[in-house]
Coordinates of C-alpha atoms in Angstrom, one line a residue:
X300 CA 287.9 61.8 -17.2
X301 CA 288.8 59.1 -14.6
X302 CA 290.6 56.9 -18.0
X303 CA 292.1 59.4 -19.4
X304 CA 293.5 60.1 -16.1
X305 CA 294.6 56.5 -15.7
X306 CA 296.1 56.1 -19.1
X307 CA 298.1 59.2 -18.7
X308 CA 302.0 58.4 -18.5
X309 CA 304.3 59.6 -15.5
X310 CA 307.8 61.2 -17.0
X311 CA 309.5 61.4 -13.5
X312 CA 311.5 59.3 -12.2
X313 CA 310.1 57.2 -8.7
X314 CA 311.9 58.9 -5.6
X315 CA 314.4 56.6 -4.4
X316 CA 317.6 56.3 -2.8
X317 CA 319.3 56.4 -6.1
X318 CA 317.4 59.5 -7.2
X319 CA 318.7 61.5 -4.2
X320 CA 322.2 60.5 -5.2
X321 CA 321.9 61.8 -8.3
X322 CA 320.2 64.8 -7.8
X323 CA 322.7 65.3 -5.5
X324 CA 325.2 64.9 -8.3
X325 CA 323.6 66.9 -10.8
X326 CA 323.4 70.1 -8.3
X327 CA 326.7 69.9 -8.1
X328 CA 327.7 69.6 -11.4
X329 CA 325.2 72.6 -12.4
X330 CA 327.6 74.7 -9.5
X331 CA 330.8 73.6 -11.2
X332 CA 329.4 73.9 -14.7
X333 CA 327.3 77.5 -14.8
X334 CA 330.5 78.5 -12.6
X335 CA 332.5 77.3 -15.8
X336 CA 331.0 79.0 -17.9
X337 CA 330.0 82.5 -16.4
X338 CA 333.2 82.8 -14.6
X339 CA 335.8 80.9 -16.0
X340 CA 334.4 81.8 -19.4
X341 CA 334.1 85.0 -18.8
X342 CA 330.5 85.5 -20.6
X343 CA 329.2 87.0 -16.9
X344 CA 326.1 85.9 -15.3
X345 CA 322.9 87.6 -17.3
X346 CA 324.4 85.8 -20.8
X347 CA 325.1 82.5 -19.1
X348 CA 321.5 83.0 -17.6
X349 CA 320.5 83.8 -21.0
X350 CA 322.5 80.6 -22.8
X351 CA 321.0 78.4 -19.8
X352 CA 317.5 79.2 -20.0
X353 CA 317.7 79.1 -23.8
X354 CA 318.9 75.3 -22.6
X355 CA 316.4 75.1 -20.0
X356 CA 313.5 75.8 -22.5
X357 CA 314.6 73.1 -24.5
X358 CA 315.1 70.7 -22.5
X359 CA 311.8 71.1 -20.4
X360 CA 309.6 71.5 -24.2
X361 CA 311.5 67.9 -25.1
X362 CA 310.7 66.5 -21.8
X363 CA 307.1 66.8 -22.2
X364 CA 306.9 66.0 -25.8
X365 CA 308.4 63.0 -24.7
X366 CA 306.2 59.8 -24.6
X367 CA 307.6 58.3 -21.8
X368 CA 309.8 58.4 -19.1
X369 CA 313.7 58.4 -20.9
X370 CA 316.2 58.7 -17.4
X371 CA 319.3 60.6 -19.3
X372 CA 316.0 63.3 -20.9
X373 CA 314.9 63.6 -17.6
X374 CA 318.3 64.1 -15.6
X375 CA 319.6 67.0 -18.7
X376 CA 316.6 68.8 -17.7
X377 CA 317.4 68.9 -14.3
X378 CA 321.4 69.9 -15.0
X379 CA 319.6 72.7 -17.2
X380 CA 317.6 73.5 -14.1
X381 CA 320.8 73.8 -12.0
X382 CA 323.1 75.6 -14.5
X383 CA 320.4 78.3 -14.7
X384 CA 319.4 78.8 -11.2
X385 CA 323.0 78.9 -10.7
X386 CA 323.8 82.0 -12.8
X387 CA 320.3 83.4 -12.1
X388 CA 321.2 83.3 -8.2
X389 CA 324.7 84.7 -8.7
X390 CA 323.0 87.7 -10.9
X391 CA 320.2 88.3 -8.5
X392 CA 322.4 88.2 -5.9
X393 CA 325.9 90.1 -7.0
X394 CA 324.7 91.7 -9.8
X395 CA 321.0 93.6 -8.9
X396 CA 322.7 94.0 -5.8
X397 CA 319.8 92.4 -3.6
X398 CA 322.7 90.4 -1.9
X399 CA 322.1 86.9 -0.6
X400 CA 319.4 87.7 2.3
X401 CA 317.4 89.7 -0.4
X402 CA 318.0 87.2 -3.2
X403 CA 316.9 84.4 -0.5
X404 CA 313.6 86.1 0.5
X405 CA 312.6 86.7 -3.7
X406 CA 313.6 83.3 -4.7
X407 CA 311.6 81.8 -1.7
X408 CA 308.4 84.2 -2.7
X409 CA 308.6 83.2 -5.9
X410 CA 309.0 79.0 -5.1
X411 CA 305.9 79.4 -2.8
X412 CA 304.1 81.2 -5.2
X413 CA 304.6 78.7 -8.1
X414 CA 303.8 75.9 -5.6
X415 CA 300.2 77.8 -4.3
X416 CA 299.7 78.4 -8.1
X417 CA 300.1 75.0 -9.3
X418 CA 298.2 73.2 -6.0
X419 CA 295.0 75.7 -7.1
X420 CA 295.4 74.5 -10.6
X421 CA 295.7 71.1 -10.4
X422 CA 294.6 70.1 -6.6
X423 CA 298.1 68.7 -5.6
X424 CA 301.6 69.3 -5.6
X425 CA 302.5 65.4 -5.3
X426 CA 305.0 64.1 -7.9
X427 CA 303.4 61.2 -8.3
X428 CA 300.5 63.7 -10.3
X429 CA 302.4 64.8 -12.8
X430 CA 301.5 63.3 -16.0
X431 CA 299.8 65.9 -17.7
X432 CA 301.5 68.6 -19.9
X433 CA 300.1 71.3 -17.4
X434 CA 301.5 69.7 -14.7
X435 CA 304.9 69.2 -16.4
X436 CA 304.9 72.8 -16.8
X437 CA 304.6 73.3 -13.0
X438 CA 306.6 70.9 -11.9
X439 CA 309.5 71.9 -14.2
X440 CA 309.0 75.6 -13.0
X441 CA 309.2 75.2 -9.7
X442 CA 312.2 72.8 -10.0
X443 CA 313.6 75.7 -11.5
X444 CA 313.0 78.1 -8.7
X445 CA 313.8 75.6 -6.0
X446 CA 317.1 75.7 -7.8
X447 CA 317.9 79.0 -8.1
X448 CA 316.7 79.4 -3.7
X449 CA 319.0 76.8 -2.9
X450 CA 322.2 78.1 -5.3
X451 CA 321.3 81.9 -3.5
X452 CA 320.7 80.1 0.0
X453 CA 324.1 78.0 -0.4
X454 CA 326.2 81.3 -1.3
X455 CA 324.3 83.0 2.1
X456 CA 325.0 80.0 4.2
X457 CA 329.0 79.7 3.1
X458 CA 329.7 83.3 2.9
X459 CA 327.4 85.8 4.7
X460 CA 326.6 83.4 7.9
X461 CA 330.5 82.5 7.3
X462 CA 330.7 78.7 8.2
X463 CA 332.9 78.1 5.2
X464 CA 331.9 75.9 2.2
X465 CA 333.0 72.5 4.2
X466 CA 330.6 73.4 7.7
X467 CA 327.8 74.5 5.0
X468 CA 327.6 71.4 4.0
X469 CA 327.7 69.0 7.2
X470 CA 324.4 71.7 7.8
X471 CA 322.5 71.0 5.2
X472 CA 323.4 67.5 5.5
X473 CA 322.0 67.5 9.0
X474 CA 319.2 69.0 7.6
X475 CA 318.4 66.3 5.0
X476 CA 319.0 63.6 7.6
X477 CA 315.7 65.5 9.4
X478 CA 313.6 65.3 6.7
X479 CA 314.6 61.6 6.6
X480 CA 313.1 60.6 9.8
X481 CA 310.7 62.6 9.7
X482 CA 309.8 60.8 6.3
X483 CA 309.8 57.4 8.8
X484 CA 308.9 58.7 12.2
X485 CA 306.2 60.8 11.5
X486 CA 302.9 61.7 9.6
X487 CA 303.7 64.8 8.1
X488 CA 302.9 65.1 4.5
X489 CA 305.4 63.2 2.1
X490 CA 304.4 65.7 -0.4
X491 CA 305.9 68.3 1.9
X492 CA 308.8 66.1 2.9
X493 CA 309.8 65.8 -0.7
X494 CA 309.7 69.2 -2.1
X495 CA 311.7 70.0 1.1
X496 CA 314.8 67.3 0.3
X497 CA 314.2 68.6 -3.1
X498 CA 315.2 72.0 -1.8
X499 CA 317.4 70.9 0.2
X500 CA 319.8 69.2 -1.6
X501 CA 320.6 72.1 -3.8
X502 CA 322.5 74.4 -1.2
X503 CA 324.1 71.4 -0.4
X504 CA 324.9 70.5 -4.1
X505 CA 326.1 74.3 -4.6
X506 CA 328.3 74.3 -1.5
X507 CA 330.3 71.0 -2.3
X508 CA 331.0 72.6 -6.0
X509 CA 331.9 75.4 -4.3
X510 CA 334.2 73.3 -2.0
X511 CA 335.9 71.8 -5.0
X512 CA 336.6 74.8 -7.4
X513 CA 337.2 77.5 -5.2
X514 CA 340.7 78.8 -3.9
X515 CA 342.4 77.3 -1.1
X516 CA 342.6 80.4 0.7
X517 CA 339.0 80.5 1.1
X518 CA 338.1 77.2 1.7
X519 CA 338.1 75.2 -1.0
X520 CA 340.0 72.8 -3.2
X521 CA 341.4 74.9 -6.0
X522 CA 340.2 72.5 -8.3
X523 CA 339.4 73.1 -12.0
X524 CA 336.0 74.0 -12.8
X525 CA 336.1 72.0 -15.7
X526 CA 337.8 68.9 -14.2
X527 CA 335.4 69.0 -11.7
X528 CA 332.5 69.2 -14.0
X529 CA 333.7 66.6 -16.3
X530 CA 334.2 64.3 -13.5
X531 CA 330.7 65.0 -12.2
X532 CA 328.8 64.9 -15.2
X533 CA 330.8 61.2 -15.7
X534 CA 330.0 60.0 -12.0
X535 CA 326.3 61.2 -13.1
X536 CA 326.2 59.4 -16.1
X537 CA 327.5 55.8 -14.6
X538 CA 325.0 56.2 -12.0
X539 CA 321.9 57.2 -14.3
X540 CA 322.7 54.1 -16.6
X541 CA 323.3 51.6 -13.3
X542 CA 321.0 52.2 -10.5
X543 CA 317.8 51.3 -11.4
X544 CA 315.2 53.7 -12.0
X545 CA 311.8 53.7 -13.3
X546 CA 308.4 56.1 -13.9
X547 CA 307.1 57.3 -10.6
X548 CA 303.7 55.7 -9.9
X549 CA 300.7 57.9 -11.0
X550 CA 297.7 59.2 -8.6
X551 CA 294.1 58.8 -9.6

């Protein structure tokens, strides 16, 4: 068990300065782009939650067929991870008519839950432990629901607690910069640090998109949702192929 343990490969990326950018990139760009498409588009948000997670599914079965870790494979999962908890936020929350509170408190049950599941499966919730199919599965599900929380807790921070897309984000820019020192100035658990940036940057990702497509009158830019995307997904793709990235370390 212990060499097949140490010959298994790691598909994620190492958590580095670059990798926050361009998460934080590729939130964005998964606000602007499901946006784009359920909106803009006019296809409404349970078929663009329905053409996402076809995406989604995709993307995740190619991941873990893959044989090892491939950046641009691995960053079009997480877009289809952000496109899809965009729309699936936006249903839950406007559509069911569970409202952002409501939608908050599900999405938050259901992140926990997939996190308490995967930890009893598998002993740890670490990134640097997932190099197994099973725990690809995990991992890519609970990306999915961390994604979907922070796109519902974004839209509740903006709009319900009203401090406008702009404040939003200096907050859970703040909030990131905590989890920072904490990562240097303290002993609590990386593991937990992590999955909360991870969080964390979503909200934050969904209330800049939010800054640059939406009307002037409330807030934002009044930019085009397909500019903006475009221009994301290009800023994304420049940084993928110039900072540096390799396969995160594996535990034992």
């Amino acid at each position: 068990m212990g060499n097949a343990k140490s010959h298994a490969v790691s598909k994620v990326p190492e958590v580095t300065l670059g990798f926050w950018l361009i998460k934080i990139a590729a939130t964005t760009l998964g606000e602007t782009g499901g946006d784009a498409v359920s909106m803009s588009l006019g296809l409404g948000y349970l078929v663009s939650t329905g053409i996402f997670a076809a995406l989604f599914v995709v993307a995740v079965i190619s991941q873990i067929a893959a044989k090892r870790f491939h950046p641009f494979l691995y960053w079009a999962t997480i877009v289809a991870t952000t496109t899809v908890g965009t729309t699936l936020a936006d249903f839950a929350d406007r559509s069911l008519g569970i409202g952002y509170a409501g939608g908050t408190a599900m999405l938050f049950t259901l992140l926990m839950l997939s996190l308490l599941i995967w930890y009893l499966s598998l002993g740890s919730v670490s990134v640097d432990s997932v190099s197994s199919p099973k725990a690809e599965v995990f991992y890519w599900v609970t990306i999915m629901f961390s994604q979907t929380l922070g796109t519902a807790l974004g839209d509740w921070t903006a709009d319900t607690a009203d401090l406008g897309y702009a404040r939003a984000a200096l907050v859970f820019s703040g909030l990131l910069g905590l989890v920072v020192v904490a990562y240097y100035a303290t002993r609590i658990s990386h593991t937990l640090l992590f999955w909360s940036a991870f969080i964390l940057t979503r909200p934050l990702g969904a209330v800049v998109g939010d800054f640059l497509d939406k009307p002037v009158d409330q807030g934002g830019l009044a930019l085009s949702r397909y500019t903006a995307s475009a221009v994301l997904l290009i800023l994304m793709v420049i940084c993928i192929r110039f900072i540096p990235q390799r396969a995160a370390a594996k535990s034992h």
